[in-house]
Amino acid sequence: MTTLREHVIDRPEGRLHVHLAGDTGPPVLLLSGAGMDNANLSWARMIPDLARDHRVIAPDWPKQGRSRPWHGRATHDVLLRTITDVLDDLGVERAAVVGLSQGGALTLAYAIEHPERVERLVALAPAGTLSFPPVVHQLLWLTAKLPLLNRTLPNLAFRNRPTVAWFVRRALFGAGVPDDFDAIVDECLAEARRGGATSSDWQNDSIGFRRMRVDLRPRLGEIRCPALFVQGDRDAGVPVARTREVAAAVPGSRLEVLPGRGHWSNRESPDEVNALVRAFLAEGR
């Protein structure tokens, strides 16, 4: 059984919590999504698999999981700096980076801004590449600006288990549910009750009134490391057509589309996704 080690990095804004596993092998950094997510929720099934022959590093984003309390906003620039803080603190010069959704966006952004530190990358249903029709965009912008809509109401709505179970089933999974569905719901409920049902600062700050403030598409061609994209074709949050476009814009990248899978393919089909990630990382050894 893999033993998780807990590591804490003191920052001026708060304490950054990091899960560590595996003592030998090349380092791999795992970056989770937003909302009712944290490092353990995203990567509970991937950490022990990769830890067999990798040094696994999985931070809780600021204001998520055990990286609480955190003072100030966890914006795009802050999260990019968080990645550097984690790598520097652990003495890691260069790592493979695997990111889901918000973490996928930060994975791509970090490969663009700090190419010398990213050995190869895996982006699962990456955010940071989306755009919306004008009226929809303005409604999303309004939601992001009003705490009543992005904080108060979600925290009230997701305090009971049936609502959380419904959301996880409909928004995060595709055709089926994994064997550990009940445990996932329990963990999501616990995260929601800690205040994690809200949209993240990154999500709220990434959308401007007229256009997205975080749109990585114009710079995707700058990515030079090997890249793998993984996308469920029933993803309710990130359209498979968009990820196809994104993968096509990254030189030499590969796309794996998982039939019947949703946004959280790494928890819906962990063995399948783990095998894809493991094989891709092995190509660099």
Coordinates of C-alpha atoms in Angstrom, one line a residue:
M1 CA 0.0 0.0 0.0
T2 CA 1.3 3.5 -0.9
T3 CA 1.9 5.7 2.1
L4 CA 1.0 9.4 1.6
R5 CA 3.3 11.9 3.2
E6 CA 2.1 15.4 4.1
H7 CA 4.2 18.4 3.4
V8 CA 3.5 22.0 4.2
I9 CA 5.0 25.1 2.6
D10 CA 4.6 28.4 4.5
R11 CA 3.6 31.3 2.3
P12 CA 2.7 34.9 3.2
E13 CA -0.9 34.2 2.3
G14 CA -1.2 30.9 4.2
R15 CA 0.0 27.3 4.4
L16 CA 0.2 25.4 1.1
H17 CA -0.5 21.7 1.7
V18 CA 1.2 19.0 -0.6
H19 CA 0.6 15.3 -0.8
L20 CA 3.8 13.3 -1.5
A21 CA 4.2 9.7 -2.5
G22 CA 7.0 7.5 -4.0
D23 CA 10.7 7.9 -3.2
T24 CA 12.4 7.2 -6.5
G25 CA 11.9 7.8 -10.2
P26 CA 11.2 10.9 -12.2
P27 CA 9.0 13.5 -10.5
V28 CA 5.4 14.1 -11.7
L29 CA 3.3 17.0 -10.5
L30 CA -0.5 16.4 -10.3
L31 CA -2.8 19.5 -10.5
S32 CA -6.5 19.2 -9.5
G33 CA -9.6 21.0 -10.7
A34 CA -11.7 23.7 -9.1
G35 CA -14.9 23.7 -7.1
M36 CA -15.6 20.6 -5.0
D37 CA -12.2 19.2 -5.7
N38 CA -8.8 18.8 -4.1
A39 CA -5.6 16.9 -4.6
N40 CA -6.9 13.7 -3.0
L41 CA -10.2 13.8 -4.7
S42 CA -8.7 14.2 -8.2
W43 CA -5.8 11.9 -7.8
A44 CA -6.7 9.2 -5.1
R45 CA -6.5 6.5 -7.8
M46 CA -3.6 7.9 -9.7
I47 CA -1.2 8.6 -6.9
P48 CA -0.6 5.0 -5.7
D49 CA -0.3 3.8 -9.3
L50 CA 2.4 6.4 -10.3
A51 CA 4.1 6.2 -6.9
R52 CA 5.4 2.7 -7.8
D53 CA 8.1 4.2 -10.0
H54 CA 7.7 8.0 -9.8
R55 CA 8.1 10.7 -7.2
V56 CA 4.5 12.0 -7.0
I57 CA 3.7 15.6 -5.9
A58 CA 0.1 16.6 -5.5
P59 CA -0.6 20.1 -4.0
D60 CA -3.9 21.3 -2.8
W61 CA -4.6 24.6 -4.5
P62 CA -4.9 27.7 -2.3
K63 CA -8.3 27.7 -0.6
Q64 CA -8.8 24.1 -1.4
G65 CA -8.4 20.9 0.6
R66 CA -5.9 21.5 3.4
S67 CA -4.5 24.7 1.9
R68 CA -6.8 26.7 4.2
P69 CA -7.0 29.4 5.4
W70 CA -5.6 31.4 2.6
H71 CA -5.5 35.2 2.5
G72 CA -5.9 37.1 -0.8
R73 CA -7.2 35.9 -4.1
A74 CA -5.9 32.7 -5.8
T75 CA -5.7 34.2 -9.3
H76 CA -4.1 32.8 -12.4
D77 CA -0.7 34.4 -11.6
V78 CA -0.9 33.3 -8.0
L79 CA -1.5 29.7 -9.0
L80 CA 1.3 29.8 -11.6
R81 CA 3.6 31.0 -8.8
T82 CA 2.2 28.2 -6.5
I83 CA 3.6 25.7 -9.0
T84 CA 7.0 27.3 -8.9
D85 CA 6.9 27.4 -5.1
V86 CA 6.1 23.7 -4.8
L87 CA 8.8 22.7 -7.3
D88 CA 11.4 25.0 -5.7
D89 CA 10.6 23.9 -2.1
L90 CA 11.0 20.3 -3.0
G91 CA 14.2 20.9 -5.1
V92 CA 12.6 19.7 -8.4
E93 CA 14.2 21.4 -11.4
R94 CA 12.0 19.7 -14.0
A95 CA 8.9 17.5 -13.8
A96 CA 6.2 15.9 -15.8
V97 CA 2.9 17.8 -15.1
V98 CA -0.6 16.3 -15.2
G99 CA -3.6 18.6 -14.8
L100 CA -7.4 18.3 -14.8
S101 CA -9.8 21.1 -15.8
Q102 CA -8.5 24.2 -14.0
G103 CA -5.3 22.2 -13.3
G104 CA -5.2 21.4 -17.1
A105 CA -5.3 25.1 -17.8
L106 CA -2.4 25.7 -15.4
T107 CA -0.5 22.8 -16.8
L108 CA -0.7 24.4 -20.3
A109 CA 0.0 27.9 -19.0
Y110 CA 3.1 26.7 -17.0
A111 CA 4.5 24.9 -20.0
I112 CA 4.1 28.2 -22.0
E113 CA 5.6 30.5 -19.3
H114 CA 8.2 28.1 -17.9
P115 CA 9.1 25.6 -20.6
E116 CA 12.4 24.8 -19.0
R117 CA 10.6 23.2 -16.0
V118 CA 8.1 21.0 -17.8
E119 CA 9.4 17.6 -19.1
R120 CA 6.1 16.6 -20.6
L121 CA 2.5 17.3 -19.9
V122 CA -0.9 15.6 -19.7
A123 CA -4.0 17.8 -19.8
L124 CA -7.3 16.2 -19.0
A125 CA -10.4 18.2 -20.2
P126 CA -8.4 21.5 -19.9
A127 CA -10.0 24.8 -19.1
G128 CA -8.5 28.1 -20.1
T129 CA -9.4 27.4 -23.7
L130 CA -13.2 28.1 -23.7
S131 CA -15.3 30.9 -25.2
F132 CA -19.0 31.6 -25.0
P133 CA -21.7 33.4 -27.1
P134 CA -22.1 37.1 -26.1
V135 CA -25.2 36.8 -23.9
V136 CA -24.0 33.7 -22.2
H137 CA -20.6 35.2 -21.7
Q138 CA -22.1 38.3 -19.9
L139 CA -24.3 36.1 -17.7
L140 CA -21.2 34.1 -16.7
W141 CA -19.3 37.3 -16.0
L142 CA -22.2 38.6 -13.8
T143 CA -22.2 35.3 -11.9
A144 CA -18.5 35.6 -11.4
K145 CA -18.8 39.1 -10.0
L146 CA -21.7 38.6 -7.6
P147 CA -20.8 36.7 -4.3
L148 CA -24.4 35.8 -3.9
L149 CA -24.3 33.8 -7.1
N150 CA -20.8 32.3 -7.0
R151 CA -20.4 31.8 -3.2
T152 CA -23.5 32.1 -1.0
L153 CA -26.0 30.1 -3.1
P154 CA -23.6 27.3 -4.0
N155 CA -22.5 26.9 -0.4
L156 CA -26.2 26.7 0.6
A157 CA -27.2 24.3 -2.2
F158 CA -24.4 21.8 -1.7
R159 CA -24.7 21.2 2.0
N160 CA -26.8 18.1 1.6
R161 CA -25.7 14.7 0.2
P162 CA -28.5 14.2 -2.4
T163 CA -27.7 17.5 -4.1
V164 CA -24.0 16.7 -4.2
A165 CA -24.6 13.2 -5.5
W166 CA -26.9 14.6 -8.2
F167 CA -24.3 17.1 -9.3
V168 CA -21.4 14.7 -9.3
R169 CA -23.4 12.2 -11.3
R170 CA -24.7 14.7 -13.9
A171 CA -21.9 17.2 -14.2
L172 CA -18.7 15.1 -13.6
F173 CA -19.4 11.6 -14.9
G174 CA -20.6 10.2 -18.3
A175 CA -22.4 7.0 -19.1
G176 CA -21.7 5.2 -15.7
V177 CA -20.4 5.7 -12.2
P178 CA -17.3 4.2 -10.7
D179 CA -17.4 1.5 -7.9
D180 CA -16.3 4.1 -5.4
F181 CA -19.0 6.6 -6.3
D182 CA -20.4 6.8 -2.7
A183 CA -16.9 7.6 -1.3
I184 CA -16.4 10.3 -3.9
V185 CA -19.7 11.9 -3.0
D186 CA -18.8 11.8 0.7
E187 CA -15.5 13.5 -0.1
C188 CA -17.1 16.1 -2.3
L189 CA -19.7 16.9 0.4
A190 CA -16.9 17.3 3.0
E191 CA -15.1 19.7 0.6
A192 CA -18.4 21.6 0.0
R193 CA -19.0 22.0 3.7
R194 CA -15.5 23.5 4.1
G195 CA -16.6 26.2 1.7
G196 CA -15.4 24.5 -1.5
A197 CA -18.7 24.5 -3.4
T198 CA -18.0 27.9 -4.8
S199 CA -16.4 28.7 -8.1
S200 CA -12.7 29.3 -7.6
D201 CA -11.0 32.7 -7.7
W202 CA -9.2 31.5 -10.9
Q203 CA -12.6 30.7 -12.5
N204 CA -14.1 34.1 -11.5
D205 CA -11.1 36.1 -12.5
S206 CA -10.6 34.4 -15.8
I207 CA -13.7 35.9 -17.3
G208 CA -13.9 39.6 -18.3
F209 CA -17.0 41.5 -19.4
R210 CA -16.4 41.1 -23.1
R211 CA -13.9 38.3 -23.4
M212 CA -12.0 35.7 -21.4
R213 CA -9.0 37.1 -19.5
V214 CA -7.5 33.6 -19.5
D215 CA -7.5 32.3 -23.0
L216 CA -4.4 30.2 -23.8
R217 CA -5.3 29.4 -27.4
P218 CA -3.2 32.1 -29.0
R219 CA -0.1 30.8 -27.3
L220 CA -0.6 27.0 -27.5
G221 CA 1.8 26.8 -30.5
E222 CA 4.6 27.8 -28.1
I223 CA 4.5 24.5 -26.2
R224 CA 7.4 22.4 -27.2
C225 CA 7.4 19.5 -24.7
P226 CA 5.5 16.2 -25.5
A227 CA 1.8 16.6 -24.7
L228 CA -1.1 14.3 -24.2
F229 CA -4.7 15.4 -24.1
V230 CA -7.4 13.2 -22.5
Q231 CA -11.0 14.0 -23.0
G232 CA -14.3 12.2 -22.3
D233 CA -16.8 12.6 -25.2
R234 CA -19.7 13.2 -22.7
D235 CA -17.9 16.0 -20.8
A236 CA -20.6 18.5 -19.7
G237 CA -18.1 21.2 -19.0
V238 CA -15.4 21.1 -21.8
P239 CA -16.7 20.1 -25.3
V240 CA -14.7 17.4 -27.0
A241 CA -14.6 19.5 -30.1
R242 CA -12.8 22.3 -28.3
T243 CA -10.1 19.9 -26.9
R244 CA -9.6 18.5 -30.4
E245 CA -8.9 22.1 -31.6
V246 CA -6.5 22.7 -28.6
A247 CA -4.6 19.5 -29.2
A248 CA -4.2 20.3 -32.9
A249 CA -2.7 23.6 -31.9
V250 CA 0.1 22.1 -29.8
P251 CA 2.9 20.8 -32.0
G252 CA 3.3 17.0 -32.0
S253 CA 0.6 16.5 -29.3
R254 CA -1.7 13.5 -29.0
L255 CA -5.4 13.3 -28.1
E256 CA -7.2 10.3 -26.5
V257 CA -11.0 10.6 -26.6
L258 CA -12.7 8.3 -24.1
P259 CA -16.2 7.1 -25.3
G260 CA -18.9 7.5 -22.7
R261 CA -16.7 9.3 -20.2
G262 CA -17.4 12.7 -18.6
H263 CA -15.4 15.5 -17.2
W264 CA -13.8 13.5 -14.4
S265 CA -12.5 10.6 -16.5
N266 CA -9.6 10.0 -14.1
R267 CA -12.1 9.0 -11.4
E268 CA -14.8 7.5 -13.7
S269 CA -12.3 5.2 -15.4
P270 CA -9.1 5.3 -13.3
D271 CA -7.5 2.2 -14.6
E272 CA -7.9 3.3 -18.2
V273 CA -6.7 6.9 -17.6
N274 CA -3.8 5.7 -15.3
A275 CA -2.6 3.4 -18.1
L276 CA -2.7 6.2 -20.6
V277 CA -0.7 8.5 -18.3
R278 CA 1.7 5.8 -17.3
A279 CA 2.5 4.8 -20.9
F280 CA 3.0 8.4 -21.9
L281 CA 5.3 9.2 -19.0
A282 CA 7.3 6.1 -19.8
E283 CA 8.0 7.4 -23.3
G284 CA 10.3 10.0 -21.8
R285 CA 12.4 7.6 -19.8

